[in-house]
mmCIF file of C-alpha atoms and ligand atoms in Angstrom:
data_model
loop_
_atom_site.group_PDB
_atom_site.id
_atom_site.type_symbol
_atom_site.label_atom_id
_atom_site.label_comp_id
_atom_site.label_asym_id
_atom_site.label_seq_id
_atom_site.Cartn_x
_atom_site.Cartn_y
_atom_site.Cartn_z
ATOM 1 C CA MET A 8 0.009 0.001 -0.008
ATOM 2 C CA PRO A 9 1.390 3.500 -0.814
ATOM 3 C CA LYS A 10 2.476 5.603 2.180
ATOM 4 C CA ILE A 11 1.933 9.322 2.633
ATOM 5 C CA LEU A 12 4.435 11.072 4.890
ATOM 6 C CA TYR A 13 2.519 13.948 6.474
ATOM 7 C CA ALA A 14 1.890 16.126 9.551
ATOM 8 C CA ASN A 15 -1.479 17.022 11.011
ATOM 9 C CA ALA A 16 -1.160 20.790 10.616
ATOM 10 C CA SER A 17 0.135 20.713 7.029
ATOM 11 C CA PRO A 18 -2.326 22.054 4.417
ATOM 12 C CA TYR A 19 -0.599 20.334 1.484
ATOM 13 C CA SER A 20 -0.689 17.025 3.413
ATOM 14 C CA ALA A 21 -4.410 17.470 4.109
ATOM 15 C CA LYS A 22 -4.993 18.108 0.402
ATOM 16 C CA VAL A 23 -3.247 14.915 -0.779
ATOM 17 C CA ARG A 24 -4.791 12.759 1.944
ATOM 18 C CA MET A 25 -8.235 14.005 0.898
ATOM 19 C CA ALA A 26 -7.308 13.495 -2.777
ATOM 20 C CA ALA A 27 -6.324 9.889 -2.079
ATOM 21 C CA ILE A 28 -9.803 9.263 -0.628
ATOM 22 C CA VAL A 29 -11.553 10.911 -3.578
ATOM 23 C CA ALA A 30 -9.359 8.933 -5.970
ATOM 24 C CA GLY A 31 -10.096 5.701 -4.104
ATOM 25 C CA VAL A 32 -6.395 4.979 -3.560
ATOM 26 C CA ALA A 33 -5.912 3.493 -0.104
ATOM 27 C CA CYS A 34 -2.743 4.923 1.494
ATOM 28 C CA GLU A 35 -1.066 4.454 4.817
ATOM 29 C CA ALA A 36 -0.569 7.833 6.529
ATOM 30 C CA VAL A 37 2.762 8.106 8.368
ATOM 31 C CA THR A 38 3.334 11.182 10.544
ATOM 32 C CA VAL A 39 6.751 12.797 10.418
ATOM 33 C CA ASP A 40 8.292 15.707 12.295
ATOM 34 C CA THR A 41 9.946 17.857 9.597
ATOM 35 C CA ASN A 42 11.947 19.761 12.243
ATOM 36 C CA ALA A 43 13.777 16.563 13.163
ATOM 37 C CA ASP A 44 14.772 15.768 9.523
ATOM 38 C CA PRO A 45 13.968 12.088 9.973
ATOM 39 C CA GLU A 46 15.847 9.638 7.692
ATOM 40 C CA LEU A 47 12.614 8.338 6.164
ATOM 41 C CA LEU A 48 11.761 11.868 5.027
ATOM 42 C CA VAL A 49 15.134 13.252 3.874
ATOM 43 C CA SER A 50 16.166 10.023 2.119
ATOM 44 C CA ASN A 51 12.970 10.283 0.047
ATOM 45 C CA ASN A 52 12.794 14.068 -0.385
ATOM 46 C CA PRO A 53 16.109 15.937 -0.118
ATOM 47 C CA LEU A 54 14.124 19.092 0.595
ATOM 48 C CA GLY A 55 12.838 17.545 3.858
ATOM 49 C CA LYS A 56 9.311 18.764 3.084
ATOM 50 C CA ILE A 57 5.968 17.051 3.322
ATOM 51 C CA PRO A 58 3.870 15.577 1.881
ATOM 52 C CA VAL A 59 5.743 12.752 0.180
ATOM 53 C CA LEU A 60 3.964 9.746 -1.348
ATOM 54 C CA LEU A 61 5.954 6.474 -1.429
ATOM 55 C CA THR A 62 4.632 4.061 -4.048
ATOM 56 C CA ASP A 63 4.671 0.269 -3.748
ATOM 57 C CA ASP A 64 7.366 0.048 -6.400
ATOM 58 C CA GLY A 65 9.708 2.412 -4.526
ATOM 59 C CA GLN A 66 9.029 5.788 -6.157
ATOM 60 C CA ALA A 67 9.083 8.870 -3.904
ATOM 61 C CA ILE A 68 6.660 11.525 -5.162
ATOM 62 C CA TYR A 69 6.684 15.153 -4.125
ATOM 63 C CA ASP A 70 5.581 17.910 -4.033
ATOM 64 C CA SER A 71 1.839 17.870 -3.337
ATOM 65 C CA ARG A 72 0.907 18.792 -6.901
ATOM 66 C CA SER A 73 2.915 15.886 -8.370
ATOM 67 C CA ILE A 74 1.029 13.733 -5.874
ATOM 68 C CA THR A 75 -2.446 14.938 -6.947
ATOM 69 C CA HIS A 76 -1.427 14.349 -10.590
ATOM 70 C CA TRP A 77 -0.165 10.823 -9.724
ATOM 71 C CA LEU A 78 -3.400 10.056 -7.818
ATOM 72 C CA ASP A 79 -5.397 11.382 -10.788
ATOM 73 C CA ARG A 80 -3.581 8.990 -13.127
ATOM 74 C CA GLN A 81 -4.262 6.041 -10.783
ATOM 75 C CA ALA A 82 -7.957 6.965 -10.724
ATOM 76 C CA LYS A 83 -8.122 7.638 -14.463
ATOM 77 C CA GLY A 84 -9.119 11.239 -14.250
ATOM 78 C CA ILE A 85 -11.176 11.723 -11.093
ATOM 79 C CA LEU A 86 -9.343 14.736 -9.668
ATOM 80 C CA PHE A 87 -8.992 16.837 -12.831
ATOM 81 C CA PRO A 88 -11.502 17.377 -15.669
ATOM 82 C CA ARG A 89 -10.771 15.827 -19.040
ATOM 83 C CA ASN A 90 -11.571 18.993 -21.004
ATOM 84 C CA ALA A 91 -8.299 20.906 -21.505
ATOM 85 C CA THR A 92 -9.613 24.386 -20.650
ATOM 86 C CA LYS A 93 -11.439 23.155 -17.543
ATOM 87 C CA ARG A 94 -8.414 21.148 -16.488
ATOM 88 C CA THR A 95 -6.256 24.237 -16.675
ATOM 89 C CA GLU A 96 -8.789 26.107 -14.513
ATOM 90 C CA VAL A 97 -8.582 23.398 -11.874
ATOM 91 C CA GLU A 98 -4.764 23.368 -12.014
ATOM 92 C CA VAL A 99 -4.693 27.141 -11.570
ATOM 93 C CA LEU A 100 -7.097 26.948 -8.614
ATOM 94 C CA GLU A 101 -4.807 24.351 -7.023
ATOM 95 C CA ALA A 102 -1.794 26.601 -7.666
ATOM 96 C CA LEU A 103 -3.607 29.633 -6.177
ATOM 97 C CA ALA A 104 -4.738 27.748 -3.072
ATOM 98 C CA ASP A 105 -1.288 26.227 -2.559
ATOM 99 C CA GLY A 106 0.295 29.659 -3.152
ATOM 100 C CA LEU A 107 -2.014 31.130 -0.519
ATOM 101 C CA GLY A 108 -0.737 28.361 1.782
ATOM 102 C CA ASP A 109 2.863 29.355 0.893
ATOM 103 C CA CYS A 110 2.183 32.968 1.996
ATOM 104 C CA LEU A 111 0.570 31.891 5.251
ATOM 105 C CA LEU A 112 3.340 29.419 5.940
ATOM 106 C CA ALA A 113 6.019 32.039 5.229
ATOM 107 C CA HIS A 114 4.280 34.312 7.766
ATOM 108 C CA VAL A 115 4.172 31.541 10.379
ATOM 109 C CA TYR A 116 7.792 30.491 9.764
ATOM 110 C CA GLU A 117 9.123 34.047 9.995
ATOM 111 C CA ARG A 118 7.665 34.288 13.505
ATOM 112 C CA ARG A 119 8.472 30.749 14.501
ATOM 113 C CA TYR A 120 12.087 30.450 13.356
ATOM 114 C CA ARG A 121 13.426 33.931 13.902
ATOM 115 C CA PRO A 122 14.024 35.539 17.270
ATOM 116 C CA ALA A 123 11.107 37.951 17.831
ATOM 117 C CA GLU A 124 13.383 41.023 17.588
ATOM 118 C CA LEU A 125 14.618 39.910 14.151
ATOM 119 C CA ALA A 126 11.215 39.169 12.606
ATOM 120 C CA HIS A 127 10.998 41.487 9.586
ATOM 121 C CA LYS A 128 7.688 43.352 9.704
ATOM 122 C CA PRO A 129 7.678 44.487 6.030
ATOM 123 C CA TRP A 130 8.149 40.849 4.952
ATOM 124 C CA LEU A 131 5.279 39.715 7.235
ATOM 125 C CA ASP A 132 3.056 42.538 5.893
ATOM 126 C CA ARG A 133 3.905 41.604 2.293
ATOM 127 C CA GLN A 134 3.006 37.945 2.801
ATOM 128 C CA TRP A 135 -0.213 38.914 4.584
ATOM 129 C CA SER A 136 -1.274 41.337 1.844
ATOM 130 C CA LYS A 137 -0.678 38.633 -0.816
ATOM 131 C CA ALA A 138 -2.735 36.196 1.285
ATOM 132 C CA LEU A 139 -5.622 38.638 1.647
ATOM 133 C CA ARG A 140 -5.536 39.498 -2.049
ATOM 134 C CA ALA A 141 -5.794 35.762 -2.877
ATOM 135 C CA ILE A 142 -8.613 35.285 -0.322
ATOM 136 C CA ASP A 143 -10.550 38.229 -1.793
ATOM 137 C CA HIS A 144 -10.076 36.853 -5.270
ATOM 138 C CA LEU A 145 -11.355 33.441 -4.169
ATOM 139 C CA ASP A 146 -14.304 35.005 -2.314
ATOM 140 C CA ALA A 147 -15.272 36.702 -5.583
ATOM 141 C CA ASN A 148 -14.651 33.629 -7.754
ATOM 142 C CA LEU A 149 -15.975 30.629 -5.827
ATOM 143 C CA PRO A 150 -15.607 27.208 -7.461
ATOM 144 C CA ARG A 151 -18.936 25.390 -7.682
ATOM 145 C CA LEU A 152 -18.955 22.151 -5.692
ATOM 146 C CA GLY A 153 -20.254 19.150 -7.578
ATOM 147 C CA ARG A 154 -20.795 15.506 -6.707
ATOM 148 C CA ARG A 155 -17.136 15.134 -5.753
ATOM 149 C CA PRO A 156 -14.466 17.781 -5.275
ATOM 150 C CA ASN A 157 -11.635 18.263 -7.782
ATOM 151 C CA ALA A 158 -7.984 18.806 -6.887
ATOM 152 C CA GLY A 159 -8.342 22.616 -6.912
ATOM 153 C CA GLN A 160 -11.294 22.517 -4.525
ATOM 154 C CA LEU A 161 -9.445 20.130 -2.233
ATOM 155 C CA ALA A 162 -6.455 22.463 -2.194
ATOM 156 C CA LEU A 163 -8.701 25.416 -1.426
ATOM 157 C CA ARG A 164 -10.463 23.690 1.446
ATOM 158 C CA ALA A 165 -7.173 22.439 2.908
ATOM 159 C CA THR A 166 -5.604 25.914 2.786
ATOM 160 C CA LEU A 167 -8.648 27.615 4.317
ATOM 161 C CA GLY A 168 -8.391 24.989 7.092
ATOM 162 C CA TYR A 169 -4.791 26.106 7.670
ATOM 163 C CA ALA A 170 -5.812 29.784 7.601
ATOM 164 C CA THR A 171 -8.388 29.041 10.310
ATOM 165 C CA LEU A 172 -5.902 27.018 12.338
ATOM 166 C CA ARG A 173 -3.180 29.704 12.378
ATOM 167 C CA PHE A 174 -5.099 32.969 11.688
ATOM 168 C CA ALA A 175 -8.561 32.383 13.152
ATOM 169 C CA GLY A 176 -10.658 35.553 13.229
ATOM 170 C CA GLN A 177 -8.147 37.477 11.088
ATOM 171 C CA TRP A 178 -9.357 36.710 7.557
ATOM 172 C CA GLU A 179 -13.021 35.668 7.664
ATOM 173 C CA LYS A 180 -14.691 39.072 8.172
ATOM 174 C CA GLY A 181 -16.189 40.398 4.941
ATOM 175 C CA ARG A 182 -15.573 37.044 3.197
ATOM 176 C CA GLY A 183 -18.906 35.417 3.990
ATOM 177 C CA ARG A 184 -19.156 33.699 0.641
ATOM 178 C CA LEU A 185 -15.845 31.915 1.087
ATOM 179 C CA THR A 186 -16.472 30.950 4.706
ATOM 180 C CA ARG A 187 -19.897 29.578 3.716
ATOM 181 C CA TRP A 188 -18.280 27.677 0.860
ATOM 182 C CA ALA A 189 -15.919 25.994 3.346
ATOM 183 C CA LYS A 190 -18.827 25.105 5.660
ATOM 184 C CA GLY A 191 -20.792 23.714 2.710
ATOM 185 C CA PHE A 192 -17.781 21.579 1.735
ATOM 186 C CA ASP A 193 -17.582 20.144 5.260
ATOM 187 C CA ARG A 194 -21.291 19.361 5.330
ATOM 188 C CA LYS A 195 -21.122 17.665 1.960
ATOM 189 C CA PHE A 196 -17.891 15.733 2.508
ATOM 190 C CA PRO A 197 -17.512 15.028 6.268
ATOM 191 C CA GLU A 198 -15.018 12.180 5.725
ATOM 192 C CA LEU A 199 -12.715 14.655 3.931
ATOM 193 C CA ALA A 200 -13.272 17.465 6.438
ATOM 194 C CA ALA A 201 -12.026 15.060 9.135
ATOM 195 C CA LEU A 202 -8.529 15.393 7.586
ATOM 196 C CA LEU A 203 -8.307 19.196 7.677
ATOM 197 C CA PRO A 204 -5.262 20.782 9.352
ATOM 198 C CA LYS A 205 -5.360 20.531 13.133
HETATM 199 N N1 LIG B 350 5.203 23.120 -2.499
HETATM 200 C C1 LIG B 350 5.225 22.121 -1.477
HETATM 201 C C2 LIG B 350 5.197 22.769 -0.107
HETATM 202 C C3 LIG B 350 5.475 21.777 0.977
HETATM 203 C C4 LIG B 350 5.744 22.437 2.327
HETATM 204 O O1 LIG B 350 6.232 23.602 2.413
HETATM 205 N N2 LIG B 350 5.468 21.704 3.397
HETATM 206 C C5 LIG B 350 5.747 22.193 4.728
HETATM 207 C C6 LIG B 350 4.709 21.703 5.736
HETATM 208 S S1 LIG B 350 3.132 22.396 5.443
HETATM 209 C C7 LIG B 350 7.087 21.630 5.185
HETATM 210 O O2 LIG B 350 7.404 20.513 4.875
HETATM 211 N N3 LIG B 350 7.821 22.436 5.934
HETATM 212 C C8 LIG B 350 9.058 21.990 6.517
HETATM 213 C C9 LIG B 350 10.243 22.700 5.968
HETATM 214 O O3 LIG B 350 10.129 23.518 5.033
HETATM 215 O O4 LIG B 350 11.329 22.409 6.431
HETATM 216 C C10 LIG B 350 4.029 21.164 -1.673
HETATM 217 O O5 LIG B 350 3.053 21.558 -2.321
HETATM 218 O O6 LIG B 350 4.098 19.989 -1.221
#
């Protein structure tokens, strides 16, 4: 059975674990502590980042977008539409949601890994303004949820889960459409919502 190296709080990990369920690919989830650079992680991904998917035949797949594409191939096209234009739209939504995650993560890491007196406020402000610009764009351009979520929608839900975990009460105001979209996702797909960052 393929293994997914992951951590509970990681938005990209939540996305690929949800994608594995949607794709119907049973995976064993193995928690890793990226701060400790465990051998299992760094020997499979020199970047020491999660998620990593380890296939039965010994391939190590990262980053999370290579994993959603691999899962999509296993499931013969469940996570991305077949139509080229629609597929590109889903790929761009996944990139935007992951990029929003990158901004939030950069903000968290700046405060976590630098001594407080060295945290660079203009850098924090820049990441935060990019994040809010992406959130406003998403609030104005909501993806319509169908019978099952595509990879872009999974990425979006996972990243909003991370935003709520680390920045609760700081982004939701004035973005009622997006917060309702997230609640609607959770109501519709409770088994996926169970994997959101925590
Ligand atoms: N672009 C990567 C981002 C992965 C990433 O940054 N993961 C974080 C956890 S959410 C990580 O491994 N951080 C540890 C580190 O950078 O050392 C992806 O989509 O998988």
